[in-house]
mmCIF file of C-alpha atoms and ligand atoms in Angstrom:
data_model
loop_
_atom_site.group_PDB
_atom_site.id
_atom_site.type_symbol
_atom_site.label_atom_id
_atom_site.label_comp_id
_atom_site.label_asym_id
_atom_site.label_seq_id
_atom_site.Cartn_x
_atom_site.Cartn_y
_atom_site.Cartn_z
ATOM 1 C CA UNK A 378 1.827 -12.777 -54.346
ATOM 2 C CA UNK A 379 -0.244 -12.388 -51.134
ATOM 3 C CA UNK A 380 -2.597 -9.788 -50.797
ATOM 4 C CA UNK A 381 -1.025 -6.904 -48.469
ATOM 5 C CA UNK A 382 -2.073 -6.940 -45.048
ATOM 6 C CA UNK A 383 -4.681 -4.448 -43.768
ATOM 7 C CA UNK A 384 -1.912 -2.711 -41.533
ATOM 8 C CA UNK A 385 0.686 -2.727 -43.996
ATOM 9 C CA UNK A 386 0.334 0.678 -45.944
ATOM 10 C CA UNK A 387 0.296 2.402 -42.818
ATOM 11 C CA UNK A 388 3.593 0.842 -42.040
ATOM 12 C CA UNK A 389 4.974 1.431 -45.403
ATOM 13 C CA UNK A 390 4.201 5.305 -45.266
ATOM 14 C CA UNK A 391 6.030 5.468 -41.578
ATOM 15 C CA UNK A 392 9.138 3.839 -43.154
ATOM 16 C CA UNK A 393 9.082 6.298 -46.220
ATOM 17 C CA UNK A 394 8.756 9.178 -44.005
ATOM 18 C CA UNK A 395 11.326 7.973 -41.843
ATOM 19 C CA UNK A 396 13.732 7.148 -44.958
ATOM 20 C CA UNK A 397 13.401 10.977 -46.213
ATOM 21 C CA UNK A 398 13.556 12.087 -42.830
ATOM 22 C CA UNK A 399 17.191 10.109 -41.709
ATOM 23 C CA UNK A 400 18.058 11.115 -46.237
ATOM 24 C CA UNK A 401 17.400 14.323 -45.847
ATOM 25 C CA UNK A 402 19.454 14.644 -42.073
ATOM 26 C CA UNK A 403 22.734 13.022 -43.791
ATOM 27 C CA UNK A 404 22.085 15.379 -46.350
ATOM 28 C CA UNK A 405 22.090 18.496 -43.641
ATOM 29 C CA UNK A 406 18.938 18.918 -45.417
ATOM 30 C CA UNK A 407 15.780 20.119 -43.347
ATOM 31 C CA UNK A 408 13.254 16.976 -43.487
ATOM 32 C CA UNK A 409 10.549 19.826 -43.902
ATOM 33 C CA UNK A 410 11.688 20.552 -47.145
ATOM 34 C CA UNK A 411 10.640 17.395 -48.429
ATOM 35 C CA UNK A 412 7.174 16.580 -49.595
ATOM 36 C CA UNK A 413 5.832 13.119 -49.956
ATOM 37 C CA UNK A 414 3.579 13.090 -52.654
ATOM 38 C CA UNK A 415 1.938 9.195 -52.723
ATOM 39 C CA UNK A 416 1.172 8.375 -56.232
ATOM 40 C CA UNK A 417 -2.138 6.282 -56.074
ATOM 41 C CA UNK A 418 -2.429 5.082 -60.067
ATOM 42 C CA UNK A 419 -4.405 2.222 -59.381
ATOM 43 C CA UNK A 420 -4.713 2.425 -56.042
ATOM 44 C CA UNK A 421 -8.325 1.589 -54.701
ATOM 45 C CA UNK A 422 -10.153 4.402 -52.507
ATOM 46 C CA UNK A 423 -10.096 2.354 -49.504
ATOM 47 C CA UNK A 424 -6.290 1.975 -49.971
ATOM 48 C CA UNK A 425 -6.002 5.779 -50.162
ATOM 49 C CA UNK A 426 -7.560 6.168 -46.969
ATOM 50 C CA UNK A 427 -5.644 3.857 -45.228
ATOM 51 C CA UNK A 428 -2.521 6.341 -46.915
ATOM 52 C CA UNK A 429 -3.955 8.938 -45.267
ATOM 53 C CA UNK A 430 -4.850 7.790 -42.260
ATOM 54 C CA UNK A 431 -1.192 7.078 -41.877
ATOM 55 C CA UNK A 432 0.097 10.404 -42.522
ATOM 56 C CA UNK A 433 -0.203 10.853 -46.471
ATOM 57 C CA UNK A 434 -1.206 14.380 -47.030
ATOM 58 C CA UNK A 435 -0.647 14.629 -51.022
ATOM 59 C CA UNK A 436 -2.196 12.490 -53.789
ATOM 60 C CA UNK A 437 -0.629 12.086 -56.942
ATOM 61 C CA UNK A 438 -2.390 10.776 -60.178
ATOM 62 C CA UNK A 439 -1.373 10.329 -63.940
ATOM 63 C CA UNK A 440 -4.708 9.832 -65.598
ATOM 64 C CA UNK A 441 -7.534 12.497 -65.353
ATOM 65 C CA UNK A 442 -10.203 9.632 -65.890
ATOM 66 C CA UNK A 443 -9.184 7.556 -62.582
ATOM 67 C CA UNK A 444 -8.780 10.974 -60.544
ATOM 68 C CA UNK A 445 -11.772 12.826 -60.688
ATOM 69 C CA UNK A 446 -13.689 9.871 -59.445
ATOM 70 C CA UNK A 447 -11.563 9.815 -56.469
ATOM 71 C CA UNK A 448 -10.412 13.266 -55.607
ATOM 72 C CA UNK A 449 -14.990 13.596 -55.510
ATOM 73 C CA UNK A 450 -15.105 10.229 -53.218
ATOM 74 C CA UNK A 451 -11.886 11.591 -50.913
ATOM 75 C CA UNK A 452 -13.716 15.263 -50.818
ATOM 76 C CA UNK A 453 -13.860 15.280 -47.646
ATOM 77 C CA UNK A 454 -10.149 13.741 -46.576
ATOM 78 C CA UNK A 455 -7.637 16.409 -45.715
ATOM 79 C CA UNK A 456 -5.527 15.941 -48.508
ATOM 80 C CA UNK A 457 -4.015 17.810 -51.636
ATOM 81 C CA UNK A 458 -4.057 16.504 -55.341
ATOM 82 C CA UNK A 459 -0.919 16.658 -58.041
ATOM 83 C CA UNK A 460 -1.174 16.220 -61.211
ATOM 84 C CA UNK A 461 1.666 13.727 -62.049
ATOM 85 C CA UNK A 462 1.028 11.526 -65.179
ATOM 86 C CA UNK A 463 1.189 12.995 -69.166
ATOM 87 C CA UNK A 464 -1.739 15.745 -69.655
ATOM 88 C CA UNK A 465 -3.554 16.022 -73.032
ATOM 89 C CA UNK A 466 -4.848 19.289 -73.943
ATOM 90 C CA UNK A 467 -8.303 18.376 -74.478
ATOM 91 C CA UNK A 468 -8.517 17.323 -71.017
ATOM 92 C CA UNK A 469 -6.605 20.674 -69.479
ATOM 93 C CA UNK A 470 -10.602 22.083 -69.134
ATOM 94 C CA UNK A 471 -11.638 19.702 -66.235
ATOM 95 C CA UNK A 472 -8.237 19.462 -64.456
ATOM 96 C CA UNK A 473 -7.616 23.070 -64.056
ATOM 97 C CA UNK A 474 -8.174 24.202 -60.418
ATOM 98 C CA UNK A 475 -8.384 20.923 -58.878
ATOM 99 C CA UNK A 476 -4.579 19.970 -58.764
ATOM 100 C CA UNK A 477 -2.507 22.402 -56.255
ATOM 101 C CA UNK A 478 0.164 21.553 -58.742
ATOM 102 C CA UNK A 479 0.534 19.581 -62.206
ATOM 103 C CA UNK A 480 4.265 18.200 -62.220
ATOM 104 C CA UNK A 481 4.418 17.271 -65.651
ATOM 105 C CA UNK A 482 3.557 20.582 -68.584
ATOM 106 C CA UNK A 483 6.120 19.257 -71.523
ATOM 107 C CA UNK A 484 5.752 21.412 -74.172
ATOM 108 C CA UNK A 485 4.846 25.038 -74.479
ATOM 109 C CA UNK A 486 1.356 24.045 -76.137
ATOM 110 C CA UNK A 487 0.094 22.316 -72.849
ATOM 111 C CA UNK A 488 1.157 25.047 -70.878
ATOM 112 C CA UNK A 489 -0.520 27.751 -73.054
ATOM 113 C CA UNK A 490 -3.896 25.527 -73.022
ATOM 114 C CA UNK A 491 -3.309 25.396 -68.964
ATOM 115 C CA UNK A 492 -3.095 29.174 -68.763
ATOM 116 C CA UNK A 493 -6.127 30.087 -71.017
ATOM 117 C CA UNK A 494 -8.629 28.163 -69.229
ATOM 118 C CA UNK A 495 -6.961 28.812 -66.307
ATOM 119 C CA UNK A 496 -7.867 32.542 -66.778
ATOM 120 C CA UNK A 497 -11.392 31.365 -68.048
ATOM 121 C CA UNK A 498 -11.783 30.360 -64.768
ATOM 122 C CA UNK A 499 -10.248 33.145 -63.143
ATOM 123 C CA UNK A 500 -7.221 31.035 -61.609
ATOM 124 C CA UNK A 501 -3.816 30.581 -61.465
ATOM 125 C CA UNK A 502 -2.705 27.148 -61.876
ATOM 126 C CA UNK A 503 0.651 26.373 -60.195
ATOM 127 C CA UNK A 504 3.219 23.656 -62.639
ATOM 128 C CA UNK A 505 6.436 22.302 -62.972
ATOM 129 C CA UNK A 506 8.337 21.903 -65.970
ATOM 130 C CA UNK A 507 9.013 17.958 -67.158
ATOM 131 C CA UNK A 508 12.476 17.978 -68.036
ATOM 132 C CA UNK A 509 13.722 14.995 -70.222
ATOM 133 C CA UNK A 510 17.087 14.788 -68.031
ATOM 134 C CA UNK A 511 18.409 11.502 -69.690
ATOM 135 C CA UNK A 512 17.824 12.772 -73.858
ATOM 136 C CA UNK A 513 15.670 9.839 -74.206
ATOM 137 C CA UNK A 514 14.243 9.831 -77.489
ATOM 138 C CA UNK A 515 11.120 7.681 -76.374
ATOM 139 C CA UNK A 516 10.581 9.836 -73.926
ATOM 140 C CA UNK A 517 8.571 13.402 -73.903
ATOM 141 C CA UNK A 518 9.843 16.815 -71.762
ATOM 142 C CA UNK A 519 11.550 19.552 -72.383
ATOM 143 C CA UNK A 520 14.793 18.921 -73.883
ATOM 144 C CA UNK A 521 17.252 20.739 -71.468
ATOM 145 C CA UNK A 522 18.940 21.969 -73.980
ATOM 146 C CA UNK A 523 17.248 25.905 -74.296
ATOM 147 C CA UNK A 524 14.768 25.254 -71.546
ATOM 148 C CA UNK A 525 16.306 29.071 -70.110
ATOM 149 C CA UNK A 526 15.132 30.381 -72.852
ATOM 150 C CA UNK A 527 11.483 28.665 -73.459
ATOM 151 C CA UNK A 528 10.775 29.654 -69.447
ATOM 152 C CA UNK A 529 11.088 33.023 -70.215
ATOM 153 C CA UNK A 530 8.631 32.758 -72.895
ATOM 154 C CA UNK A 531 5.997 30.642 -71.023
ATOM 155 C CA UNK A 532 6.711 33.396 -67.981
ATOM 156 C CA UNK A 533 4.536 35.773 -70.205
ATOM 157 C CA UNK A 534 1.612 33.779 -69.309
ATOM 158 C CA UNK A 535 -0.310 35.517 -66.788
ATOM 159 C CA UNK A 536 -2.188 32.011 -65.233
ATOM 160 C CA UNK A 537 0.143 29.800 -64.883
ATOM 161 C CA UNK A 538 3.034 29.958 -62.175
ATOM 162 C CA UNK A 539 6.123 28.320 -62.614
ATOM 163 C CA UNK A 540 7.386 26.767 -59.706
ATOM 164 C CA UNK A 541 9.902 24.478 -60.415
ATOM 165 C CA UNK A 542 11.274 21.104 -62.646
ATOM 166 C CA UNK A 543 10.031 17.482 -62.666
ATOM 167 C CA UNK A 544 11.911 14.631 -64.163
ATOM 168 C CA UNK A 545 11.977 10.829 -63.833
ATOM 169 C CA UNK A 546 15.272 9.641 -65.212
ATOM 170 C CA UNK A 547 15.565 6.749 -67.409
ATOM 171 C CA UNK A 548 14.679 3.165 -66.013
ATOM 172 C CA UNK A 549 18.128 1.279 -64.887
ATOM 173 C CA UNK A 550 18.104 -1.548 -62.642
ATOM 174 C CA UNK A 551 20.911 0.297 -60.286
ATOM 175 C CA UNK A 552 19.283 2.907 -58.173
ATOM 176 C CA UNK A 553 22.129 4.543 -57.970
ATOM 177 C CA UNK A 554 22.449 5.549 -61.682
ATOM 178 C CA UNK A 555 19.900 7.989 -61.189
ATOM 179 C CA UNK A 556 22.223 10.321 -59.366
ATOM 180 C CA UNK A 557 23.863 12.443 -61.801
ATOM 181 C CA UNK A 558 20.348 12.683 -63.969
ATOM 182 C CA UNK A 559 19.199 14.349 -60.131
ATOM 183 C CA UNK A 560 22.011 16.493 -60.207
ATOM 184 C CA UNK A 561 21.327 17.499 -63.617
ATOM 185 C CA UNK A 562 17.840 18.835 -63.008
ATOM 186 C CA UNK A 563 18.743 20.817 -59.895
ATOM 187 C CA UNK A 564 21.616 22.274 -61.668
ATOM 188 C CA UNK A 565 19.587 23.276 -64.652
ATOM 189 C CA UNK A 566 16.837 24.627 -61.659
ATOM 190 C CA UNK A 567 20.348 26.887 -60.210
ATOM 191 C CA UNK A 568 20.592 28.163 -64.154
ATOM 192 C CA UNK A 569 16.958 29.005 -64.899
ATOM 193 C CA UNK A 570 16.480 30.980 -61.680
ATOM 194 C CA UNK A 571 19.509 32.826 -62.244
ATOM 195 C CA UNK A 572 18.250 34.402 -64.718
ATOM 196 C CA UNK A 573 15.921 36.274 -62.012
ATOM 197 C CA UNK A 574 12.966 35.731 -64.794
ATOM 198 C CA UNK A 575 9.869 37.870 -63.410
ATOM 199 C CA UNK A 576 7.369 35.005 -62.177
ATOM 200 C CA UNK A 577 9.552 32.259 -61.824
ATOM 201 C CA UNK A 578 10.192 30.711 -58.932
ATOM 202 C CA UNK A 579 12.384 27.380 -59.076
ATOM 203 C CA UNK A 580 11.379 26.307 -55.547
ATOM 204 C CA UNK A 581 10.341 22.987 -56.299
ATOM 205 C CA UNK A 582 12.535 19.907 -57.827
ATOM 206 C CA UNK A 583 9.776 16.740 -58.360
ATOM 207 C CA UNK A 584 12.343 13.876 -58.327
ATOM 208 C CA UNK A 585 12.935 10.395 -56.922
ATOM 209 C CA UNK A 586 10.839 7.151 -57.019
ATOM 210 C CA UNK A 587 9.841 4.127 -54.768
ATOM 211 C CA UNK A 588 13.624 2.914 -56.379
ATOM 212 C CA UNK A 589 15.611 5.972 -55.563
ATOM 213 C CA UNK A 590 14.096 8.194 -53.498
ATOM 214 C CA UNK A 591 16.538 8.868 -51.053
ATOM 215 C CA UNK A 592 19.237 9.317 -53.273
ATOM 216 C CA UNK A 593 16.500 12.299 -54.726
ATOM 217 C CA UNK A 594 16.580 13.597 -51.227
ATOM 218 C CA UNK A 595 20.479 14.094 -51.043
ATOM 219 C CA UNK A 596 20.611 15.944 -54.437
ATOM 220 C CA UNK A 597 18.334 18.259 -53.596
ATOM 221 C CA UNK A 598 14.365 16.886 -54.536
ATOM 222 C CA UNK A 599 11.894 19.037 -52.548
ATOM 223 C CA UNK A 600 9.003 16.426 -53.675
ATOM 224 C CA UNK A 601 9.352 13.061 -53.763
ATOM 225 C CA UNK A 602 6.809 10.770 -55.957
ATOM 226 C CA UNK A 603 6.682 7.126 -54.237
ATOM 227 C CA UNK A 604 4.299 4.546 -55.301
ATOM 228 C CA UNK A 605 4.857 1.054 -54.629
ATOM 229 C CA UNK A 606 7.020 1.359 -51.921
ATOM 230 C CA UNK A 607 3.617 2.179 -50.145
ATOM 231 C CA UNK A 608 1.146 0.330 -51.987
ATOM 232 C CA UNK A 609 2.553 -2.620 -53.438
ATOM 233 C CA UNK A 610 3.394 -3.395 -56.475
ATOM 234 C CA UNK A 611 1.313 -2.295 -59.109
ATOM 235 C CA UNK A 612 -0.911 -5.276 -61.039
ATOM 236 C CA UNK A 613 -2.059 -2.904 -63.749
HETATM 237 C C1 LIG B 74 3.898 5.776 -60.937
HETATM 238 C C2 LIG B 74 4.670 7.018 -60.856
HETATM 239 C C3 LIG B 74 5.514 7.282 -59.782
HETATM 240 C C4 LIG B 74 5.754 6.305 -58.650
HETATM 241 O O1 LIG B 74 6.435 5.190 -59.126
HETATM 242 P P1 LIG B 74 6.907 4.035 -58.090
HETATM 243 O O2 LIG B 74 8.067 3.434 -58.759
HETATM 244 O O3 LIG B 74 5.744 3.112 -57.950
HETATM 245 O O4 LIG B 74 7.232 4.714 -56.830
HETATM 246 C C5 LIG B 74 6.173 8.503 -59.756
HETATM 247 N N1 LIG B 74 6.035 9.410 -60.738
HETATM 248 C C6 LIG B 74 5.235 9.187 -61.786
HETATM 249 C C7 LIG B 74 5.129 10.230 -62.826
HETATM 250 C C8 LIG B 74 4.543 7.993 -61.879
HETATM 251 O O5 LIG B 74 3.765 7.774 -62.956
#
């Protein structure tokens, strides 16, 4: 494969934009519900700037080892981090307070680690739920399946907000399959914040991919997480 060209990101993150804009419109959606969050795993520096000099305004990474050393070398870019990829608990301590929001808490240990040093820093870290919307066994999340109940529990902790439900539904070649696994997680959203639990919000649904994106955007996603479609495909 050819390297990309040096204007090619930038052209990539118009087209994006433009593709949740013209989603969201069909949808009778308002495009400024949706948030592009660019998810740089792997993704050199110098490619994130070129991201953001094209309009990318939130960072996404999965591993707390590649961010730091870029969210310190983009200090100064006018950007927002989120937390996207599988958080251990021993690694809660340095993540806490630098990620607006961490998409992926799966089980009610990580999110009781999250709030206790986010209180020993006298925060309040804001996180999504990570749903496991397809029952895949290889998979982590919370099993839908009594997820009304554990919110209620984890809305007890006093650092942590709730703000909504991530998923990414099982891998099919048809984008299109992906659908009803959307529809799934904003329906399960409608039943946890029905149950008008003090401290939850369900504001945000963290769904859709470079692959289906747009079909994310018609069922309701309020954050999109698009890699490749911007940078390429990944080598790594
Ligand atoms: C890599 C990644 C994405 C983006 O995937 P693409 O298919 O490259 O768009 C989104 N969400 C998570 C959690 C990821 O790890």
């Amino acid at each position: 494969m050819e390297p990309l060209a040096r204007e090619t990101i930038a052209q990539r993150v118009q087209s994006v934009l433009s593709a949740i804009r013209s989603a969201a419109e069909k949808a009778g959606r308002r495009p400024e519900s949706i948030r592009l969050v660019a998810a740089t795993k792997t993704v050199t520096v110098d490619g994130i700037r070129e991201g953001i000099a094209a309009g990318l305004s939130i960072l996404g990474e999965n591993r707390v080892q590649e961010a730091l050393p870029k969210v310190e070398a983009l200090a100064q870019a006018p950007v927002r981090w989120h937390f996207i990829g599988h958080l251990q608990r021993r690694k809660v301590r340095s993540v806490v307070g630098m990620f607006e929001l961490i998409h992926s808490v799966d089980s009610l240990e990580l999110a009781q680690e999250i709030d206790r040093r986010a209180g020993d820093a006298g925060q309040s870290q804001d996180i999504l739920l990570e749903v496991n919307i397809g029952g895949e066994t290889t998979k982590g999340g919370f099993h839908p399946d009594g997820l009304v109940q554990l919110v209620s529990t984890m809305a007890a902790l006093s650092h942590i907000r709730i703000k909504g439900l991530m998923a990414i539904p099982p891998p099919t070649a048809e984008p299109e399959s992906a659908r009803t696994h959307f529809i799934r997680l904003r329906e399960l959203a409608e039943a946890i914040a029905a149950q008008r639990i003090p401290g939850v919000v369900m504001e945000e649904l963290s769904m859709g991919m470079s692959n289906e994106y747009e079909i994310a955007v018609q069922e309701g996603a309020t954050l999109v997480r698009v890699g490749s479609a911007i940078f390429g495909a990944r080598h790594a």
